[in-house]
Amino acid sequence: MKKAAFILVLVFPLAMHALEQNFYIGIATRVLIYAMAAASLNLVLGYGGMVSFGHAAFFGAGAYIVGILAYEGVTSLWLAWPLAVALAALAALVIGAISLRTRGVYFIMITLAFAQMTYYVFVSLKSYGGDDGLSMPSRSTGLGFSLSNEFAWYYLVLGLLMLVLYLLHRLVHSRFGRVVEAIRENETRAAALGYPVYRYQLLCFVISGAIAGLAGALIANQTSYVGPSLLHWIQSGTLMLMVILGGVGRFWGGPVGAAVLLALEELFSGTALLGPYSLHWQLPIGLILLAVVLFAPRGIAGAFAKQPR
């Protein structure tokens, strides 16, 4: 099944071009970007057991860094994208260093509070659009070919997603990943065994924030626009829904959840299926999510797993 899915994402843009449906190439690229963002959240939520409701802060910050640099004339991806990743990681370090001193609902609320603080910081930047957001003059440059070509852009995003997933696979199956999972299962026992729980959790949080920052840099280029909605708590909730739908703590949970949620959004928000009721497209998605939670609590990816976690 994994090989079939990989072949599908490879040939999808070619098939859409042959069918003269190039619009769906852009939708597929958006799915790949959100798959990366959801995978980054799954690292802290599923493997680390840290219910962060402020992941949009890192996602949106990465997007804004690229957008602001492009507005100032800096379009090289070799500068803009690493800077977006670095600043998102720095934000995760600061937020995580404070938030991880709390537990339970307090951790959820303090991550949400930090995300909303970040949201209002960027809204206050009137010279960079404020509430209206900021349009980018063009996509990033620096690879010797134009990223405005949808084929080139799709395969670049796909390559970056595959690289991130490979690194995450190595990470969660390493000693570090096993310790993070042990902390999730029993923090007291892990501390009693001598593991520095706080440092492991903080490093996991920073890595997750850095990956979300890269996804933010990509979404800014995808839409050629950055706006405060990328940092809003609703964005954090959307990423969490993707992880829950795909499977919390399942390696493919983030990508699968992103693909399913965005596909359902595209399916129900159009007028073809729901007709005059298309304005209420969130209702059927909510019912599907409810069904997944009730009948497949391990998520879609978990339902097809050989063994339960």
mmCIF file of C-alpha atoms in Angstrom:
data_model
loop_
_atom_site.group_PDB
_atom_site.id
_atom_site.type_symbol
_atom_site.label_atom_id
_atom_site.label_comp_id
_atom_site.label_asym_id
_atom_site.label_seq_id
_atom_site.Cartn_x
_atom_site.Cartn_y
_atom_site.Cartn_z
ATOM 1 C CA MET A 1 0.000 0.000 0.000
ATOM 2 C CA LYS A 2 2.858 2.382 0.798
ATOM 3 C CA LYS A 3 4.435 1.734 -2.590
ATOM 4 C CA ALA A 4 1.097 2.345 -4.324
ATOM 5 C CA ALA A 5 0.662 5.623 -2.447
ATOM 6 C CA PHE A 6 4.190 6.696 -3.360
ATOM 7 C CA ILE A 7 3.603 5.931 -7.038
ATOM 8 C CA LEU A 8 0.324 7.847 -6.867
ATOM 9 C CA VAL A 9 1.915 11.038 -5.518
ATOM 10 C CA LEU A 10 4.666 10.762 -8.135
ATOM 11 C CA VAL A 11 2.366 10.471 -11.139
ATOM 12 C CA PHE A 12 -0.503 12.633 -9.842
ATOM 13 C CA PRO A 13 0.618 15.952 -11.409
ATOM 14 C CA LEU A 14 1.348 14.237 -14.714
ATOM 15 C CA ALA A 15 -2.115 12.670 -14.718
ATOM 16 C CA MET A 16 -3.811 15.964 -13.850
ATOM 17 C CA HIS A 17 -1.897 17.744 -16.604
ATOM 18 C CA ALA A 18 -2.931 15.091 -19.099
ATOM 19 C CA LEU A 19 -6.565 15.544 -18.023
ATOM 20 C CA GLU A 20 -6.175 19.367 -18.207
ATOM 21 C CA GLN A 21 -6.956 19.668 -14.488
ATOM 22 C CA ASN A 22 -3.886 21.618 -13.407
ATOM 23 C CA PHE A 23 -5.881 23.236 -10.592
ATOM 24 C CA TYR A 24 -5.615 20.013 -8.597
ATOM 25 C CA ILE A 25 -1.818 20.108 -8.720
ATOM 26 C CA GLY A 26 -1.939 23.177 -6.481
ATOM 27 C CA ILE A 27 -4.354 21.439 -4.110
ATOM 28 C CA ALA A 28 -2.078 18.392 -3.939
ATOM 29 C CA THR A 29 0.920 20.610 -3.162
ATOM 30 C CA ARG A 30 -1.044 22.201 -0.322
ATOM 31 C CA VAL A 31 -1.802 18.730 1.014
ATOM 32 C CA LEU A 32 1.910 17.866 1.011
ATOM 33 C CA ILE A 33 2.750 21.035 2.943
ATOM 34 C CA TYR A 34 0.090 20.419 5.568
ATOM 35 C CA ALA A 35 1.208 16.797 5.782
ATOM 36 C CA MET A 36 4.610 18.101 6.879
ATOM 37 C CA ALA A 37 3.050 20.455 9.443
ATOM 38 C CA ALA A 38 0.786 17.695 10.819
ATOM 39 C CA ALA A 39 3.729 15.282 11.041
ATOM 40 C CA SER A 40 5.623 17.854 13.094
ATOM 41 C CA LEU A 41 2.705 18.184 15.522
ATOM 42 C CA ASN A 42 2.376 14.402 15.734
ATOM 43 C CA LEU A 43 5.952 14.259 16.993
ATOM 44 C CA VAL A 44 5.093 16.169 20.176
ATOM 45 C CA LEU A 45 1.452 15.112 20.459
ATOM 46 C CA GLY A 46 1.610 11.451 19.486
ATOM 47 C CA TYR A 47 5.143 10.435 20.446
ATOM 48 C CA GLY A 48 5.880 12.960 23.180
ATOM 49 C CA GLY A 49 2.418 13.082 24.742
ATOM 50 C CA MET A 50 2.546 16.900 24.837
ATOM 51 C CA VAL A 51 -0.849 18.314 23.847
ATOM 52 C CA SER A 52 0.289 21.577 22.281
ATOM 53 C CA PHE A 53 -2.509 23.861 21.149
ATOM 54 C CA GLY A 54 -0.149 26.530 19.871
ATOM 55 C CA HIS A 55 1.583 24.843 16.945
ATOM 56 C CA ALA A 56 0.315 27.516 14.575
ATOM 57 C CA ALA A 57 2.793 29.927 16.169
ATOM 58 C CA PHE A 58 5.730 28.101 14.554
ATOM 59 C CA PHE A 59 3.879 27.417 11.302
ATOM 60 C CA GLY A 60 2.816 31.036 10.906
ATOM 61 C CA ALA A 61 6.133 32.466 12.068
ATOM 62 C CA GLY A 62 7.985 30.507 9.384
ATOM 63 C CA ALA A 63 5.556 31.802 6.764
ATOM 64 C CA TYR A 64 5.859 35.405 7.936
ATOM 65 C CA ILE A 65 9.661 35.346 7.940
ATOM 66 C CA VAL A 66 9.687 34.305 4.278
ATOM 67 C CA GLY A 67 6.965 36.824 3.414
ATOM 68 C CA ILE A 68 8.684 39.733 5.155
ATOM 69 C CA LEU A 69 12.047 38.921 3.593
ATOM 70 C CA ALA A 70 10.428 38.696 0.140
ATOM 71 C CA TYR A 71 8.745 42.055 0.742
ATOM 72 C CA GLU A 72 12.154 43.537 1.580
ATOM 73 C CA GLY A 73 13.654 42.068 -1.596
ATOM 74 C CA VAL A 74 15.325 38.957 -0.134
ATOM 75 C CA THR A 75 13.976 36.061 -2.206
ATOM 76 C CA SER A 76 16.812 33.527 -1.977
ATOM 77 C CA LEU A 77 15.508 30.333 -0.422
ATOM 78 C CA TRP A 78 19.027 29.555 0.808
ATOM 79 C CA LEU A 79 18.646 32.498 3.192
ATOM 80 C CA ALA A 80 14.911 32.795 3.777
ATOM 81 C CA TRP A 81 14.017 29.171 4.441
ATOM 82 C CA PRO A 82 16.852 28.347 6.892
ATOM 83 C CA LEU A 83 16.095 31.603 8.709
ATOM 84 C CA ALA A 84 12.413 30.656 8.933
ATOM 85 C CA VAL A 85 13.356 27.249 10.350
ATOM 86 C CA ALA A 86 15.861 28.761 12.790
ATOM 87 C CA LEU A 87 13.485 31.416 14.128
ATOM 88 C CA ALA A 88 10.651 28.896 14.443
ATOM 89 C CA ALA A 89 13.007 26.621 16.384
ATOM 90 C CA LEU A 90 14.054 29.567 18.586
ATOM 91 C CA ALA A 91 10.406 30.396 19.253
ATOM 92 C CA ALA A 92 9.790 26.742 20.139
ATOM 93 C CA LEU A 93 12.780 26.816 22.477
ATOM 94 C CA VAL A 94 11.497 29.860 24.351
ATOM 95 C CA ILE A 95 7.867 28.739 24.451
ATOM 96 C CA GLY A 96 8.787 25.156 25.304
ATOM 97 C CA ALA A 97 11.219 26.166 28.041
ATOM 98 C CA ILE A 98 8.375 27.910 29.855
ATOM 99 C CA SER A 99 5.427 25.711 28.901
ATOM 100 C CA LEU A 100 7.098 22.412 29.805
ATOM 101 C CA ARG A 101 7.274 23.505 33.421
ATOM 102 C CA THR A 102 3.528 22.924 33.511
ATOM 103 C CA ARG A 103 1.437 19.795 32.999
ATOM 104 C CA GLY A 104 -1.989 18.763 31.772
ATOM 105 C CA VAL A 105 -4.540 21.423 30.955
ATOM 106 C CA TYR A 106 -2.118 24.126 32.077
ATOM 107 C CA PHE A 107 0.321 23.091 29.352
ATOM 108 C CA ILE A 108 -2.467 23.215 26.769
ATOM 109 C CA MET A 109 -3.555 26.683 27.845
ATOM 110 C CA ILE A 110 -0.075 28.192 28.067
ATOM 111 C CA THR A 111 0.850 26.985 24.566
ATOM 112 C CA LEU A 112 -2.433 28.466 23.326
ATOM 113 C CA ALA A 113 -1.631 31.731 25.124
ATOM 114 C CA PHE A 114 1.818 31.945 23.535
ATOM 115 C CA ALA A 115 0.350 31.245 20.102
ATOM 116 C CA GLN A 116 -2.191 34.031 20.501
ATOM 117 C CA MET A 117 0.545 36.387 21.690
ATOM 118 C CA THR A 118 2.498 35.564 18.527
ATOM 119 C CA TYR A 119 -0.656 36.153 16.492
ATOM 120 C CA TYR A 120 -1.110 39.648 17.918
ATOM 121 C CA VAL A 121 2.574 40.465 17.449
ATOM 122 C CA PHE A 122 2.303 39.918 13.704
ATOM 123 C CA VAL A 123 -1.096 41.626 13.518
ATOM 124 C CA SER A 124 0.515 44.710 15.056
ATOM 125 C CA LEU A 125 3.087 44.917 12.231
ATOM 126 C CA LYS A 126 1.178 47.518 10.227
ATOM 127 C CA SER A 127 4.086 48.056 7.848
ATOM 128 C CA TYR A 128 3.733 44.398 6.832
ATOM 129 C CA GLY A 129 -0.007 44.352 6.294
ATOM 130 C CA GLY A 130 -1.356 44.016 9.816
ATOM 131 C CA ASP A 131 -4.806 42.411 9.726
ATOM 132 C CA ASP A 132 -4.770 42.298 5.925
ATOM 133 C CA GLY A 133 -1.642 40.163 5.673
ATOM 134 C CA LEU A 134 1.189 40.510 3.204
ATOM 135 C CA SER A 135 1.417 39.557 -0.457
ATOM 136 C CA MET A 136 4.707 38.175 -1.755
ATOM 137 C CA PRO A 137 5.937 39.607 -5.068
ATOM 138 C CA SER A 138 7.162 36.180 -6.172
ATOM 139 C CA ARG A 139 8.171 32.776 -4.921
ATOM 140 C CA SER A 140 11.620 32.147 -3.540
ATOM 141 C CA THR A 141 14.566 31.773 -5.888
ATOM 142 C CA GLY A 142 17.957 30.115 -5.773
ATOM 143 C CA LEU A 143 17.678 26.693 -7.393
ATOM 144 C CA GLY A 144 18.428 27.710 -10.960
ATOM 145 C CA PHE A 145 14.843 27.242 -12.131
ATOM 146 C CA SER A 146 11.580 29.061 -11.520
ATOM 147 C CA LEU A 147 9.449 27.781 -8.668
ATOM 148 C CA SER A 148 6.436 29.394 -10.333
ATOM 149 C CA ASN A 149 6.358 26.249 -12.479
ATOM 150 C CA GLU A 150 3.749 24.127 -10.695
ATOM 151 C CA PHE A 151 5.446 20.846 -11.652
ATOM 152 C CA ALA A 152 8.821 21.948 -10.308
ATOM 153 C CA TRP A 153 7.219 23.349 -7.166
ATOM 154 C CA TYR A 154 5.195 20.172 -6.539
ATOM 155 C CA TYR A 155 8.190 17.873 -6.807
ATOM 156 C CA LEU A 156 10.350 20.165 -4.668
ATOM 157 C CA VAL A 157 7.741 20.121 -1.890
ATOM 158 C CA LEU A 158 7.366 16.352 -2.288
ATOM 159 C CA GLY A 159 11.127 15.893 -2.000
ATOM 160 C CA LEU A 160 11.275 18.013 1.157
ATOM 161 C CA LEU A 161 8.348 16.100 2.671
ATOM 162 C CA MET A 162 10.056 12.770 1.953
ATOM 163 C CA LEU A 163 13.271 14.069 3.528
ATOM 164 C CA VAL A 164 11.434 15.271 6.642
ATOM 165 C CA LEU A 165 9.538 11.985 6.986
ATOM 166 C CA TYR A 166 12.764 10.014 6.595
ATOM 167 C CA LEU A 167 14.446 12.065 9.321
ATOM 168 C CA LEU A 168 11.404 11.727 11.578
ATOM 169 C CA HIS A 169 11.387 7.949 11.013
ATOM 170 C CA ARG A 170 15.031 7.738 12.018
ATOM 171 C CA LEU A 171 14.361 9.982 15.002
ATOM 172 C CA VAL A 172 11.380 8.127 16.466
ATOM 173 C CA HIS A 173 13.124 4.767 16.052
ATOM 174 C CA SER A 174 16.342 6.011 17.634
ATOM 175 C CA ARG A 175 17.269 5.904 21.313
ATOM 176 C CA PHE A 176 15.998 9.480 21.602
ATOM 177 C CA GLY A 177 12.604 8.491 20.210
ATOM 178 C CA ARG A 178 12.314 5.517 22.525
ATOM 179 C CA VAL A 179 13.087 7.690 25.528
ATOM 180 C CA VAL A 180 10.504 10.287 24.454
ATOM 181 C CA GLU A 181 7.893 7.523 24.172
ATOM 182 C CA ALA A 182 8.907 6.158 27.569
ATOM 183 C CA ILE A 183 8.420 9.621 29.059
ATOM 184 C CA ARG A 184 4.984 9.782 27.470
ATOM 185 C CA GLU A 185 4.007 6.445 28.982
ATOM 186 C CA ASN A 186 5.379 7.072 32.473
ATOM 187 C CA GLU A 187 7.244 10.294 33.150
ATOM 188 C CA THR A 188 7.932 9.447 36.792
ATOM 189 C CA ARG A 189 9.510 6.096 35.934
ATOM 190 C CA ALA A 190 11.639 7.677 33.176
ATOM 191 C CA ALA A 191 12.915 10.277 35.643
ATOM 192 C CA ALA A 192 13.606 7.553 38.216
ATOM 193 C CA LEU A 193 15.726 5.725 35.614
ATOM 194 C CA GLY A 194 17.902 8.819 35.334
ATOM 195 C CA TYR A 195 16.679 10.334 32.074
ATOM 196 C CA PRO A 196 16.614 14.158 31.968
ATOM 197 C CA VAL A 197 12.891 14.360 31.163
ATOM 198 C CA TYR A 198 12.727 18.121 30.734
ATOM 199 C CA ARG A 199 15.619 18.239 28.255
ATOM 200 C CA TYR A 200 14.244 15.374 26.153
ATOM 201 C CA GLN A 201 10.819 16.986 25.980
ATOM 202 C CA LEU A 202 12.268 20.397 25.158
ATOM 203 C CA LEU A 203 14.434 19.036 22.344
ATOM 204 C CA CYS A 204 11.436 17.169 20.928
ATOM 205 C CA PHE A 205 9.408 20.398 21.092
ATOM 206 C CA VAL A 206 12.141 22.391 19.313
ATOM 207 C CA ILE A 207 12.539 19.832 16.510
ATOM 208 C CA SER A 208 8.779 19.861 15.991
ATOM 209 C CA GLY A 209 8.722 23.670 15.867
ATOM 210 C CA ALA A 210 11.568 23.762 13.341
ATOM 211 C CA ILE A 211 9.741 21.397 10.974
ATOM 212 C CA ALA A 212 6.555 23.446 11.343
ATOM 213 C CA GLY A 213 8.588 26.536 10.444
ATOM 214 C CA LEU A 214 9.745 24.866 7.234
ATOM 215 C CA ALA A 215 6.138 23.982 6.393
ATOM 216 C CA GLY A 216 5.229 27.621 7.016
ATOM 217 C CA ALA A 217 7.936 28.771 4.613
ATOM 218 C CA LEU A 218 6.499 26.450 1.984
ATOM 219 C CA ILE A 219 2.877 27.544 2.471
ATOM 220 C CA ALA A 220 3.937 31.176 2.087
ATOM 221 C CA ASN A 221 5.442 30.310 -1.293
ATOM 222 C CA GLN A 222 2.450 28.177 -2.231
ATOM 223 C CA THR A 223 -0.047 31.004 -1.810
ATOM 224 C CA SER A 224 2.337 33.962 -2.342
ATOM 225 C CA TYR A 225 0.595 35.444 0.676
ATOM 226 C CA VAL A 226 0.951 35.372 4.447
ATOM 227 C CA GLY A 227 -1.769 36.431 6.831
ATOM 228 C CA PRO A 228 -2.575 36.365 10.562
ATOM 229 C CA SER A 229 -4.907 33.389 10.050
ATOM 230 C CA LEU A 230 -1.819 31.180 9.750
ATOM 231 C CA LEU A 231 -1.065 31.935 13.415
ATOM 232 C CA HIS A 232 -4.601 31.765 14.775
ATOM 233 C CA TRP A 233 -5.699 29.117 17.259
ATOM 234 C CA ILE A 234 -8.047 27.760 14.584
ATOM 235 C CA GLN A 235 -4.964 26.807 12.564
ATOM 236 C CA SER A 236 -3.602 24.929 15.582
ATOM 237 C CA GLY A 237 -6.945 23.170 15.910
ATOM 238 C CA THR A 238 -6.916 22.221 12.225
ATOM 239 C CA LEU A 239 -3.480 20.638 12.551
ATOM 240 C CA MET A 240 -4.642 18.760 15.633
ATOM 241 C CA LEU A 241 -7.710 17.494 13.764
ATOM 242 C CA MET A 242 -5.437 16.196 11.011
ATOM 243 C CA VAL A 243 -3.375 14.240 13.527
ATOM 244 C CA ILE A 244 -6.442 12.840 15.308
ATOM 245 C CA LEU A 245 -8.060 11.871 12.020
ATOM 246 C CA GLY A 246 -4.919 10.168 10.739
ATOM 247 C CA GLY A 247 -3.909 8.587 14.028
ATOM 248 C CA VAL A 248 -2.196 10.066 17.085
ATOM 249 C CA GLY A 249 1.202 8.458 17.552
ATOM 250 C CA ARG A 250 1.081 6.695 14.177
ATOM 251 C CA PHE A 251 3.976 7.583 11.925
ATOM 252 C CA TRP A 252 1.726 8.137 8.879
ATOM 253 C CA GLY A 253 -1.017 9.692 10.979
ATOM 254 C CA GLY A 254 -0.109 13.286 10.152
ATOM 255 C CA PRO A 255 0.201 12.888 6.352
ATOM 256 C CA VAL A 256 -2.876 10.661 6.104
ATOM 257 C CA GLY A 257 -4.960 12.990 8.255
ATOM 258 C CA ALA A 258 -3.876 16.034 6.255
ATOM 259 C CA ALA A 259 -4.718 14.338 2.960
ATOM 260 C CA VAL A 260 -8.136 13.133 4.149
ATOM 261 C CA LEU A 261 -9.167 16.384 5.861
ATOM 262 C CA LEU A 262 -8.158 18.631 2.969
ATOM 263 C CA ALA A 263 -9.724 16.265 0.439
ATOM 264 C CA LEU A 264 -12.986 16.300 2.391
ATOM 265 C CA GLU A 265 -12.812 20.075 2.662
ATOM 266 C CA GLU A 266 -12.390 20.363 -1.099
ATOM 267 C CA LEU A 267 -15.158 17.832 -1.712
ATOM 268 C CA PHE A 268 -17.797 19.353 0.568
ATOM 269 C CA SER A 269 -17.003 23.063 0.201
ATOM 270 C CA GLY A 270 -17.809 22.972 -3.534
ATOM 271 C CA THR A 271 -21.328 23.375 -4.826
ATOM 272 C CA ALA A 272 -21.355 20.112 -6.781
ATOM 273 C CA LEU A 273 -21.970 17.725 -3.876
ATOM 274 C CA LEU A 274 -23.948 19.675 -1.282
ATOM 275 C CA GLY A 275 -25.556 22.149 -3.655
ATOM 276 C CA PRO A 276 -27.223 25.031 -1.785
ATOM 277 C CA TYR A 277 -25.988 23.591 1.523
ATOM 278 C CA SER A 278 -22.309 24.004 0.628
ATOM 279 C CA LEU A 279 -22.005 26.852 3.150
ATOM 280 C CA HIS A 280 -22.394 24.208 5.875
ATOM 281 C CA TRP A 281 -19.625 21.946 4.585
ATOM 282 C CA GLN A 282 -18.092 21.690 8.075
ATOM 283 C CA LEU A 283 -21.072 19.625 9.287
ATOM 284 C CA PRO A 284 -20.405 16.446 7.261
ATOM 285 C CA ILE A 285 -16.686 16.707 8.065
ATOM 286 C CA GLY A 286 -17.562 16.930 11.745
ATOM 287 C CA LEU A 287 -19.753 13.836 11.456
ATOM 288 C CA ILE A 288 -16.943 11.935 9.717
ATOM 289 C CA LEU A 289 -14.478 12.965 12.424
ATOM 290 C CA LEU A 290 -16.950 11.845 15.084
ATOM 291 C CA ALA A 291 -17.314 8.483 13.351
ATOM 292 C CA VAL A 292 -13.534 8.047 13.209
ATOM 293 C CA VAL A 293 -13.168 8.844 16.908
ATOM 294 C CA LEU A 294 -15.964 6.427 17.857
ATOM 295 C CA PHE A 295 -15.244 3.506 15.534
ATOM 296 C CA ALA A 296 -11.540 3.921 14.757
ATOM 297 C CA PRO A 297 -10.005 5.532 17.861
ATOM 298 C CA ARG A 298 -6.499 4.777 16.572
ATOM 299 C CA GLY A 299 -7.207 6.917 13.492
ATOM 300 C CA ILE A 300 -7.286 5.992 9.837
ATOM 301 C CA ALA A 301 -3.599 5.050 9.726
ATOM 302 C CA GLY A 302 -3.984 3.084 12.959
ATOM 303 C CA ALA A 303 -6.952 1.148 11.579
ATOM 304 C CA PHE A 304 -4.719 -0.285 8.862
ATOM 305 C CA ALA A 305 -1.746 -0.963 11.163
ATOM 306 C CA LYS A 306 -0.730 -4.578 11.663
ATOM 307 C CA GLN A 307 -0.417 -4.236 15.413
ATOM 308 C CA PRO A 308 -1.870 -1.707 17.861
ATOM 309 C CA ARG A 309 0.538 0.720 19.436
#
